[in-house]
Amino acid sequence: MVDGYRHKGLRKKLVAELAGKGITDARVLDAIGQVPRHLFIDDTAFLELAYADAAFPIGCGQTISQPWTVAFQTQLLDVAPGMRLLEIGTGSGYQTAVLAAMGVRVFSIERHRPLYLRTKDRMRQLGSKAFLQHGDGYLGMPREAPFDRILVTCGAPRIPDALKEQVKVGGVVVVPVGPGDVQHMMRVVRTSAEVFESTEHGSFRFVPMLEQREG
Ligand code: SAH
């Protein structure tokens, strides 16, 4: 698990690229600059490309999100240290690590058991304090609710009711919503127990949020 000068140099370039593409939050750029993305990609054939602004396969038909998408979702979340955040779709754990680098207490759910197990092992080796769970993101994590922030990193046909229930009043849900291949990035603020105010932030392509856990 080496993080050398070359990796750090590549990260610096990636941060500059993301800033050029419109990521303005310095805290987000700092976190991207800190997290060794190459350690979240298993296939060494992809090592060279770990710092390209691109998505990659991570097994089980899933992908690690493109750095720009990670940065954009993180910026929309507007987190602060100490916040409790629920992530749906742990995948490689890269987004989890970026949020943790910002001082966030991350609780993350992954439905694919092999992916969950692999990422849990990786996060342990990296010394991560994030809490990972194998389960169905449609149900959220009622035992740990409520959350200041909820992030969905797969394309949801709708905003799951459980997630609306589990975000605090004043809290924010960032979720790509759409029935097909293309989703609209929604930022939903819970302004009172019953009222949710949404804004839309462009189109994205995520792997689908599937119902019920696997394995
Ligand atoms: N945040 C991840 C992105 C992974 S892609 C990263 O940085 O690597 C989205 C992930 O969502 C996939 O791993 C997929 O298995 C998972 N997923 C899909 N439907 C889910 C559900 N209902 N509950 C939890 N995870 C789900």
Coordinates of N, CA and C and ligand atoms in Angstrom, one line a residue:
M1 N 0.9 -1.2 0.0 CA 0.0 0.0 0.0 C 0.9 1.2 0.0
V2 N 1.5 1.4 -1.1 CA 2.5 2.6 -1.2 C 1.8 3.8 -1.7
D3 N 2.1 4.9 -1.1 CA 1.6 6.2 -1.6 C 2.9 7.1 -1.8
G4 N 3.4 7.1 -3.0 CA 4.7 7.7 -3.2 C 4.6 9.1 -3.8
Y5 N 5.7 9.7 -4.1 CA 5.7 11.1 -4.7 C 5.0 11.1 -6.0
R6 N 5.1 10.0 -6.8 CA 4.5 10.0 -8.1 C 3.0 10.1 -8.0
H7 N 2.5 9.3 -7.0 CA 1.0 9.3 -6.8 C 0.6 10.7 -6.3
K8 N 1.4 11.3 -5.4 CA 1.0 12.6 -4.9 C 1.0 13.7 -6.0
G9 N 2.0 13.5 -6.9 CA 2.1 14.5 -8.0 C 0.8 14.3 -8.9
L10 N 0.4 13.1 -9.2 CA -0.7 12.8 -10.0 C -2.0 13.4 -9.4
R11 N -2.0 13.3 -8.0 CA -3.2 13.8 -7.3 C -3.3 15.3 -7.4
K12 N -2.1 16.0 -7.4 CA -2.1 17.4 -7.5 C -2.7 17.8 -8.8
K13 N -2.3 17.1 -9.9 CA -2.8 17.4 -11.2 C -4.3 17.2 -11.3
L14 N -4.8 16.1 -10.7 CA -6.2 15.8 -10.7 C -7.0 16.9 -10.0
V15 N -6.4 17.4 -8.9 CA -7.1 18.5 -8.1 C -7.1 19.7 -9.0
A16 N -6.1 20.0 -9.7 CA -6.1 21.2 -10.6 C -7.1 21.0 -11.7
E17 N -7.2 19.8 -12.2 CA -8.2 19.5 -13.3 C -9.6 19.7 -12.8
L18 N -9.9 19.2 -11.6 CA -11.2 19.4 -11.0 C -11.6 20.8 -10.7
A19 N -10.6 21.6 -10.3 CA -10.8 23.0 -10.0 C -11.1 23.7 -11.4
G20 N -10.4 23.3 -12.4 CA -10.6 23.8 -13.8 C -12.0 23.5 -14.3
K21 N -12.6 22.4 -13.8 CA -13.9 21.9 -14.3 C -15.0 22.5 -13.4
G22 N -14.7 23.3 -12.5 CA -15.7 24.0 -11.7 C -15.9 23.6 -10.3
I23 N -15.0 22.8 -9.7 CA -15.2 22.5 -8.3 C -14.5 23.6 -7.5
T24 N -15.2 24.4 -6.7 CA -14.7 25.6 -6.1 C -14.5 25.4 -4.6
D25 N -15.0 24.4 -4.0 CA -14.9 24.3 -2.5 C -13.5 23.7 -2.2
A26 N -12.7 24.6 -1.5 CA -11.3 24.2 -1.2 C -11.2 23.0 -0.3
R27 N -12.2 22.8 0.6 CA -12.2 21.7 1.5 C -12.3 20.4 0.7
V28 N -13.2 20.4 -0.3 CA -13.4 19.2 -1.2 C -12.1 19.0 -2.0
L29 N -11.5 20.0 -2.5 CA -10.2 19.8 -3.3 C -9.1 19.3 -2.4
D30 N -9.0 19.8 -1.2 CA -8.0 19.3 -0.2 C -8.2 17.8 0.0
A31 N -9.4 17.4 0.2 CA -9.7 16.0 0.6 C -9.3 15.1 -0.6
I32 N -9.7 15.5 -1.9 CA -9.3 14.8 -3.1 C -7.8 14.7 -3.1
G33 N -7.1 15.8 -2.7 CA -5.7 15.8 -2.8 C -5.0 14.9 -1.7
Q34 N -5.8 14.6 -0.7 CA -5.2 13.7 0.4 C -5.4 12.2 0.2
V35 N -6.6 11.9 -0.5 CA -7.0 10.4 -0.5 C -6.3 9.7 -1.6
P36 N -5.5 8.6 -1.3 CA -4.8 7.9 -2.4 C -5.7 7.0 -3.2
R37 N -6.3 7.6 -4.3 CA -7.3 6.9 -5.0 C -6.8 5.6 -5.6
H38 N -5.5 5.5 -5.9 CA -4.9 4.2 -6.5 C -5.1 3.1 -5.5
L39 N -5.3 3.3 -4.3 CA -5.4 2.2 -3.3 C -6.9 1.7 -3.3
F40 N -7.7 2.3 -4.0 CA -9.2 1.9 -4.1 C -9.5 1.1 -5.3
I41 N -8.5 0.9 -6.2 CA -8.6 0.2 -7.4 C -7.8 -1.1 -7.3
D42 N -8.5 -2.2 -7.4 CA -7.8 -3.5 -7.2 C -6.9 -3.9 -8.4
D43 N -7.5 -3.7 -9.6 CA -6.8 -4.2 -10.7 C -5.6 -3.4 -11.0
T44 N -4.4 -3.9 -10.9 CA -3.2 -3.2 -11.0 C -3.0 -2.6 -12.5
A45 N -3.8 -3.3 -13.4 CA -3.7 -2.8 -14.8 C -4.2 -1.4 -14.9
F46 N -5.1 -1.0 -13.9 CA -5.6 0.4 -13.9 C -4.9 1.4 -13.1
L47 N -3.8 0.9 -12.5 CA -3.0 1.8 -11.6 C -2.6 3.1 -12.2
E48 N -2.2 3.0 -13.4 CA -1.7 4.2 -14.2 C -2.8 5.2 -14.3
L49 N -4.1 4.7 -14.4 CA -5.2 5.5 -14.7 C -6.0 6.0 -13.5
A50 N -5.5 5.6 -12.3 CA -6.2 5.9 -11.1 C -6.5 7.3 -10.9
Y51 N -5.6 8.2 -11.5 CA -5.8 9.6 -11.3 C -6.3 10.3 -12.5
A52 N -6.8 9.6 -13.4 CA -7.5 10.2 -14.6 C -8.9 10.5 -14.1
D53 N -9.5 11.5 -14.6 CA -10.9 11.9 -14.2 C -11.9 10.9 -15.0
A54 N -11.9 9.7 -14.5 CA -12.7 8.7 -15.2 C -13.3 7.7 -14.2
A55 N -14.3 7.0 -14.6 CA -14.9 5.9 -13.7 C -14.2 4.6 -14.1
F56 N -14.1 3.6 -13.2 CA -13.5 2.3 -13.5 C -14.3 1.2 -12.9
P57 N -14.2 0.0 -13.6 CA -14.9 -1.2 -13.0 C -14.2 -1.6 -11.7
I58 N -15.0 -2.0 -10.7 CA -14.5 -2.4 -9.4 C -14.9 -3.8 -9.1
G59 N -15.4 -4.6 -10.1 CA -15.9 -5.9 -9.9 C -17.4 -5.9 -9.6
C60 N -18.1 -7.1 -9.7 CA -19.5 -7.2 -9.4 C -20.3 -6.3 -10.4
G61 N -19.8 -5.9 -11.5 CA -20.5 -5.1 -12.4 C -20.6 -3.6 -12.0
Q62 N -19.8 -3.2 -11.0 CA -20.0 -1.9 -10.4 C -18.8 -1.0 -10.8
T63 N -18.9 0.3 -10.5 CA -17.8 1.2 -10.8 C -17.4 2.1 -9.7
I64 N -16.2 2.5 -9.6 CA -15.8 3.6 -8.7 C -16.2 4.9 -9.5
S65 N -16.9 5.8 -8.8 CA -17.3 7.0 -9.5 C -16.2 7.8 -10.0
Q66 N -16.4 8.5 -11.0 CA -15.4 9.5 -11.6 C -15.1 10.5 -10.6
P67 N -13.8 10.9 -10.4 CA -13.5 11.9 -9.4 C -14.3 13.2 -9.5
W68 N -14.7 13.6 -10.7 CA -15.5 14.8 -10.8 C -16.8 14.7 -10.2
T69 N -17.4 13.5 -10.3 CA -18.7 13.2 -9.7 C -18.6 13.1 -8.2
V70 N -17.5 12.5 -7.7 CA -17.3 12.5 -6.3 C -17.2 13.9 -5.7
A71 N -16.4 14.7 -6.4 CA -16.1 16.1 -5.9 C -17.4 16.9 -6.0
F72 N -18.2 16.7 -7.1 CA -19.4 17.5 -7.3 C -20.5 17.1 -6.2
Q73 N -20.6 15.8 -5.9 CA -21.6 15.4 -4.9 C -21.2 15.9 -3.5
T74 N -19.8 15.8 -3.3 CA -19.3 16.2 -2.0 C -19.5 17.7 -1.8
Q75 N -19.3 18.5 -2.8 CA -19.5 19.9 -2.8 C -21.0 20.2 -2.5
L76 N -21.9 19.5 -3.2 CA -23.3 19.7 -2.9 C -23.7 19.4 -1.5
L77 N -23.1 18.4 -0.9 CA -23.4 18.0 0.5 C -23.1 19.1 1.5
D78 N -22.1 19.9 1.2 CA -21.7 21.0 2.1 C -21.5 20.5 3.6
V79 N -20.6 19.6 3.7 CA -20.4 18.9 5.1 C -19.5 19.8 6.0
A80 N -19.6 19.5 7.3 CA -18.7 20.1 8.2 C -18.2 19.0 9.1
P81 N -17.0 19.1 9.7 CA -16.5 18.1 10.6 C -17.4 17.7 11.7
G82 N -17.5 16.4 12.0 CA -18.4 15.9 13.1 C -19.8 15.5 12.6
M83 N -20.1 15.9 11.4 CA -21.4 15.5 10.9 C -21.6 14.0 10.7
R84 N -22.8 13.5 10.9 CA -23.1 12.1 10.7 C -23.7 12.0 9.3
L85 N -23.1 11.2 8.4 CA -23.5 11.1 7.1 C -23.8 9.6 6.7
L86 N -24.9 9.4 6.1 CA -25.2 8.0 5.6 C -24.9 8.0 4.1
E87 N -24.1 7.0 3.6 CA -23.8 6.9 2.2 C -24.5 5.6 1.7
I88 N -25.2 5.7 0.6 CA -25.8 4.4 0.0 C -24.9 4.1 -1.2
G89 N -24.3 2.9 -1.2 CA -23.4 2.5 -2.3 C -22.0 2.7 -1.9
T90 N -21.4 1.9 -1.0 CA -20.0 2.0 -0.6 C -19.1 1.8 -1.8
G91 N -19.4 0.8 -2.6 CA -18.5 0.5 -3.8 C -17.1 0.3 -3.3
S92 N -16.2 1.0 -3.9 CA -14.8 0.9 -3.6 C -14.4 1.5 -2.2
G93 N -15.3 2.4 -1.7 CA -14.9 3.1 -0.4 C -14.2 4.4 -0.7
Y94 N -14.0 4.8 -2.0 CA -13.3 6.0 -2.2 C -14.0 7.2 -1.8
Q95 N -15.3 7.3 -2.1 CA -16.1 8.5 -1.7 C -16.2 8.5 -0.2
T96 N -16.3 7.4 0.4 CA -16.3 7.3 1.9 C -15.1 7.9 2.5
A97 N -13.9 7.6 1.9 CA -12.7 8.0 2.4 C -12.5 9.6 2.2
V98 N -13.1 10.1 1.1 CA -13.0 11.5 0.8 C -13.8 12.3 1.9
L99 N -15.0 11.7 2.2 CA -15.8 12.4 3.3 C -15.1 12.3 4.6
A100 N -14.5 11.1 4.9 CA -13.9 10.9 6.2 C -12.7 11.9 6.3
A101 N -12.0 12.1 5.2 CA -10.9 13.1 5.2 C -11.3 14.5 5.6
M102 N -12.6 14.7 5.4 CA -13.2 16.1 5.8 C -13.8 16.1 7.2
G103 N -13.5 15.0 7.9 CA -13.9 15.0 9.3 C -15.3 14.5 9.6
V104 N -15.9 13.9 8.5 CA -17.3 13.4 8.6 C -17.3 12.0 9.2
R105 N -18.3 11.7 10.0 CA -18.5 10.3 10.5 C -19.4 9.6 9.5
V106 N -18.8 8.7 8.7 CA -19.5 8.1 7.6 C -20.1 6.7 8.0
F107 N -21.3 6.5 7.7 CA -22.0 5.2 7.8 C -22.4 4.8 6.4
S108 N -22.0 3.7 5.9 CA -22.1 3.4 4.5 C -22.7 2.0 4.3
I109 N -23.6 1.9 3.3 CA -24.3 0.6 3.0 C -24.0 0.2 1.6
E110 N -23.6 -1.1 1.5 CA -23.4 -1.7 0.1 C -24.2 -3.0 0.0
R111 N -24.9 -3.2 -1.1 CA -25.8 -4.3 -1.2 C -25.1 -5.6 -1.7
H112 N -23.9 -5.4 -2.4 CA -23.2 -6.6 -3.0 C -22.3 -7.1 -1.9
R113 N -22.5 -8.3 -1.4 CA -21.7 -8.8 -0.3 C -20.2 -8.9 -0.6
P114 N -19.8 -9.5 -1.8 CA -18.4 -9.6 -2.1 C -17.7 -8.2 -2.1
L115 N -18.4 -7.2 -2.6 CA -17.8 -5.9 -2.7 C -17.7 -5.3 -1.2
Y116 N -18.8 -5.5 -0.5 CA -18.8 -5.1 0.9 C -17.6 -5.7 1.7
L117 N -17.4 -7.0 1.5 CA -16.3 -7.7 2.3 C -14.9 -7.1 1.8
R118 N -14.8 -7.0 0.5 CA -13.5 -6.5 0.0 C -13.2 -5.1 0.5
T119 N -14.2 -4.3 0.4 CA -14.0 -2.9 0.8 C -13.8 -2.7 2.3
K120 N -14.5 -3.6 3.1 CA -14.3 -3.5 4.5 C -12.9 -3.8 4.9
D121 N -12.3 -4.9 4.2 CA -11.0 -5.3 4.5 C -10.0 -4.1 4.1
R122 N -10.3 -3.5 3.0 CA -9.4 -2.4 2.5 C -9.4 -1.2 3.5
M123 N -10.6 -0.9 3.9 CA -10.8 0.3 4.8 C -10.1 0.0 6.2
R124 N -10.2 -1.3 6.6 CA -9.5 -1.6 7.8 C -8.0 -1.4 7.7
Q125 N -7.4 -1.9 6.5 CA -6.0 -1.7 6.3 C -5.6 -0.3 6.2
L126 N -6.5 0.6 5.7 CA -6.2 2.0 5.6 C -6.5 2.7 6.9
G127 N -7.0 2.0 7.9 CA -7.2 2.6 9.2 C -8.4 3.5 9.3
S128 N -9.4 3.2 8.4 CA -10.6 4.0 8.3 C -11.5 3.8 9.5
K129 N -12.2 4.8 10.0 CA -13.1 4.7 11.1 C -14.6 4.6 10.6
A130 N -14.8 4.7 9.3 CA -16.1 4.6 8.7 C -16.8 3.3 9.1
F131 N -18.1 3.4 9.3 CA -18.9 2.2 9.6 C -19.5 1.6 8.4
L132 N -19.2 0.4 8.0 CA -19.7 -0.2 6.8 C -20.7 -1.3 7.1
Q133 N -21.7 -1.4 6.3 CA -22.8 -2.4 6.5 C -23.2 -3.0 5.2
H134 N -23.4 -4.3 5.2 CA -24.0 -5.0 4.1 C -25.5 -4.9 4.2
G135 N -26.2 -4.4 3.2 CA -27.6 -4.2 3.4 C -28.3 -3.5 2.2
D136 N -29.5 -3.2 2.3 CA -30.3 -2.6 1.2 C -30.5 -1.1 1.6
G137 N -29.9 -0.2 0.7 CA -29.9 1.2 0.9 C -31.3 1.8 0.9
Y138 N -32.3 1.1 0.3 CA -33.7 1.6 0.4 C -34.2 1.7 1.8
L139 N -33.6 0.9 2.7 CA -34.1 0.9 4.1 C -33.3 1.9 4.9
G140 N -32.2 2.4 4.4 CA -31.4 3.3 5.2 C -30.7 2.5 6.3
M141 N -30.4 3.3 7.4 CA -29.8 2.6 8.6 C -30.5 3.2 9.8
P142 N -31.7 2.7 10.1 CA -32.5 3.2 11.1 C -31.8 3.3 12.5
R143 N -31.0 2.3 12.8 CA -30.3 2.2 14.1 C -29.4 3.4 14.3
E144 N -28.9 4.0 13.3 CA -27.9 5.1 13.4 C -28.5 6.4 13.1
A145 N -29.8 6.4 12.7 CA -30.5 7.7 12.3 C -30.8 8.5 13.5
P146 N -30.9 9.8 13.5 CA -31.0 10.6 12.2 C -29.6 11.0 11.7
F147 N -29.5 11.4 10.5 CA -28.2 11.9 9.9 C -28.3 13.4 9.5
D148 N -27.2 14.0 9.5 CA -27.1 15.4 9.0 C -27.1 15.4 7.5
R149 N -26.5 14.4 6.9 CA -26.4 14.3 5.4 C -26.7 12.9 5.0
I150 N -27.3 12.8 3.8 CA -27.4 11.4 3.2 C -27.0 11.6 1.7
L151 N -26.1 10.6 1.3 CA -25.6 10.7 -0.1 C -25.9 9.3 -0.7
V152 N -26.5 9.4 -1.9 CA -26.8 8.2 -2.7 C -25.8 8.2 -3.9
T153 N -25.0 7.1 -4.0 CA -24.0 7.1 -5.1 C -24.4 6.1 -6.2
C154 N -25.7 5.7 -6.3 CA -26.2 4.9 -7.4 C -27.5 5.6 -7.8
G155 N -27.9 5.3 -9.1 CA -29.0 6.0 -9.7 C -30.4 5.5 -9.1
A156 N -31.1 6.3 -8.4 CA -32.3 5.9 -7.8 C -33.6 6.2 -8.6
P157 N -34.5 5.3 -8.8 CA -35.7 5.6 -9.5 C -36.6 6.6 -8.8
R158 N -36.4 6.7 -7.5 CA -37.1 7.7 -6.7 C -36.3 7.9 -5.4
I159 N -36.7 8.9 -4.6 CA -36.0 9.1 -3.4 C -36.6 8.2 -2.3
P160 N -35.9 7.2 -1.8 CA -36.5 6.2 -0.9 C -37.1 6.9 0.3
D161 N -38.3 6.5 0.7 CA -39.0 7.1 1.9 C -38.1 7.0 3.1
A162 N -37.5 5.9 3.3 CA -36.7 5.7 4.5 C -35.6 6.8 4.7
L163 N -35.1 7.2 3.5 CA -34.0 8.2 3.6 C -34.6 9.5 4.0
K164 N -35.8 9.8 3.5 CA -36.4 11.1 3.9 C -36.7 11.1 5.4
E165 N -37.1 10.0 5.9 CA -37.3 9.9 7.3 C -36.1 10.0 8.2
Q166 N -34.9 9.5 7.6 CA -33.7 9.4 8.4 C -32.8 10.7 8.3
V167 N -33.2 11.7 7.6 CA -32.4 12.9 7.5 C -33.0 13.9 8.6
K168 N -32.1 14.6 9.3 CA -32.6 15.6 10.3 C -33.3 16.7 9.6
V169 N -34.1 17.4 10.4 CA -34.7 18.7 9.9 C -33.5 19.6 9.8
G170 N -33.4 20.3 8.6 CA -32.2 21.2 8.3 C -31.1 20.4 7.6
G171 N -31.3 19.1 7.5 CA -30.3 18.2 6.8 C -30.5 18.2 5.3
V172 N -29.6 17.5 4.6 CA -29.5 17.5 3.2 C -29.4 16.1 2.6
V173 N -30.1 15.8 1.6 CA -30.0 14.5 0.9 C -29.5 14.8 -0.6
V174 N -28.4 14.2 -1.0 CA -27.9 14.4 -2.4 C -28.1 13.0 -3.0
V175 N -28.9 13.0 -4.1 CA -29.3 11.8 -4.7 C -29.6 11.9 -6.2
P176 N -28.9 11.1 -7.1 CA -29.2 11.1 -8.5 C -30.5 10.4 -8.8
V177 N -31.5 11.1 -9.3 CA -32.8 10.4 -9.4 C -33.2 10.4 -10.9
G178 N -33.7 9.2 -11.3 CA -34.2 9.0 -12.7 C -34.5 7.6 -12.9
P179 N -35.5 7.3 -13.7 CA -36.0 5.9 -13.9 C -35.0 5.1 -14.8
G180 N -34.3 5.8 -15.7 CA -33.5 5.0 -16.7 C -32.0 5.2 -16.5
D181 N -31.3 5.2 -17.5 CA -29.8 5.3 -17.5 C -29.3 6.7 -17.0
V182 N -30.1 7.7 -17.3 CA -29.6 9.0 -16.9 C -30.4 9.6 -15.7
Q183 N -29.7 10.2 -14.8 CA -30.4 10.7 -13.6 C -30.1 12.2 -13.4
H184 N -31.0 12.8 -12.8 CA -30.9 14.2 -12.4 C -30.3 14.3 -11.0
M185 N -29.3 15.1 -10.8 CA -28.7 15.2 -9.5 C -29.6 16.1 -8.6
M186 N -30.2 15.6 -7.6 CA -31.1 16.3 -6.8 C -30.4 16.6 -5.4
R187 N -30.6 17.9 -5.0 CA -30.2 18.3 -3.6 C -31.5 18.6 -2.8
V188 N -31.8 17.8 -1.8 CA -33.0 17.9 -1.1 C -32.8 18.4 0.3
V189 N -33.4 19.5 0.7 CA -33.2 20.0 2.0 C -34.5 19.8 2.8
R190 N -34.3 19.2 4.0 CA -35.5 19.0 4.8 C -35.7 20.2 5.7
T191 N -36.7 21.1 5.3 CA -36.8 22.3 6.0 C -37.7 22.2 7.2
S192 N -38.5 21.2 7.3 CA -39.3 20.9 8.5 C -39.6 19.4 8.4
A193 N -40.3 19.0 9.5 CA -40.6 17.5 9.5 C -41.3 17.0 8.2
E194 N -42.2 17.9 7.6 CA -42.9 17.5 6.5 C -42.5 18.0 5.1
V195 N -41.6 19.1 5.2 CA -41.3 19.8 4.0 C -39.9 19.5 3.5
F196 N -39.8 19.1 2.2 CA -38.5 18.9 1.5 C -38.4 19.8 0.3
E197 N -37.4 20.6 0.2 CA -37.2 21.5 -0.9 C -36.1 21.0 -1.8
S198 N -36.4 20.7 -3.1 CA -35.4 20.2 -4.0 C -34.9 21.2 -5.0
T199 N -33.6 21.0 -5.3 CA -33.0 21.8 -6.5 C -32.3 20.7 -7.3
E200 N -32.2 21.0 -8.6 CA -31.6 20.1 -9.6 C -30.3 20.6 -10.1
H201 N -29.3 19.7 -10.2 CA -28.0 20.1 -10.5 C -27.3 19.3 -11.6
G202 N -28.0 19.1 -12.8 CA -27.4 18.5 -13.9 C -27.7 17.0 -14.1
S203 N -27.3 16.5 -15.2 CA -27.5 15.1 -15.5 C -26.3 14.2 -15.4
F204 N -26.5 13.0 -14.9 CA -25.4 12.1 -14.6 C -25.8 10.7 -15.0
R205 N -24.8 9.8 -15.1 CA -25.0 8.4 -15.3 C -24.4 7.5 -14.2
F206 N -25.3 7.0 -13.4 CA -24.8 6.1 -12.3 C -25.2 4.7 -12.5
V207 N -24.6 3.7 -11.9 CA -25.1 2.3 -11.9 C -26.4 2.4 -11.1
P208 N -27.4 1.5 -11.5 CA -28.7 1.6 -10.8 C -28.7 1.2 -9.3
M209 N -29.6 1.9 -8.6 CA -29.8 1.5 -7.2 C -30.8 0.4 -7.3
L210 N -30.4 -0.8 -6.9 CA -31.2 -2.0 -7.0 C -31.9 -2.3 -5.6
E211 N -33.0 -3.0 -5.7 CA -33.7 -3.3 -4.5 C -33.3 -4.6 -3.9
Q212 N -33.3 -4.7 -2.6 CA -32.9 -5.9 -1.8 C -31.4 -6.2 -2.0
R213 N -30.8 -6.6 -0.9 CA -29.4 -6.9 -0.9 C -29.1 -8.2 -1.6
E214 N -27.9 -8.4 -1.9 CA -27.4 -9.7 -2.6 C -26.5 -10.4 -1.7
G215 N -26.6 -11.8 -1.7 CA -25.6 -12.6 -1.0 C -25.9 -12.7 0.5
Ligands
SAH1 N1 -19.3 5.5 -3.8 C1 -18.8 4.4 -4.6 C2 -19.6 4.4 -5.9 C3 -19.9 2.9 -6.2 S1 -21.1 2.7 -7.5 C4 -17.3 4.6 -4.8 O1 -16.8 5.7 -4.5 O2 -16.6 3.7 -5.3 C5 -22.6 2.5 -6.6 C6 -22.7 1.3 -5.6 O3 -24.0 1.2 -5.2 C7 -22.3 -0.1 -6.2 O4 -21.3 -0.6 -5.5 C8 -23.7 -0.8 -6.0 O5 -23.5 -2.2 -5.7 C9 -24.3 -0.1 -4.8 N2 -25.8 -0.3 -4.7 C10 -26.7 -0.4 -5.7 N3 -27.9 -0.5 -5.1 C11 -27.8 -0.5 -3.8 C12 -28.7 -0.5 -2.7 N4 -30.0 -0.7 -2.8 N5 -28.2 -0.4 -1.4 C13 -26.8 -0.3 -1.2 N6 -25.9 -0.2 -2.2 C14 -26.4 -0.3 -3.5

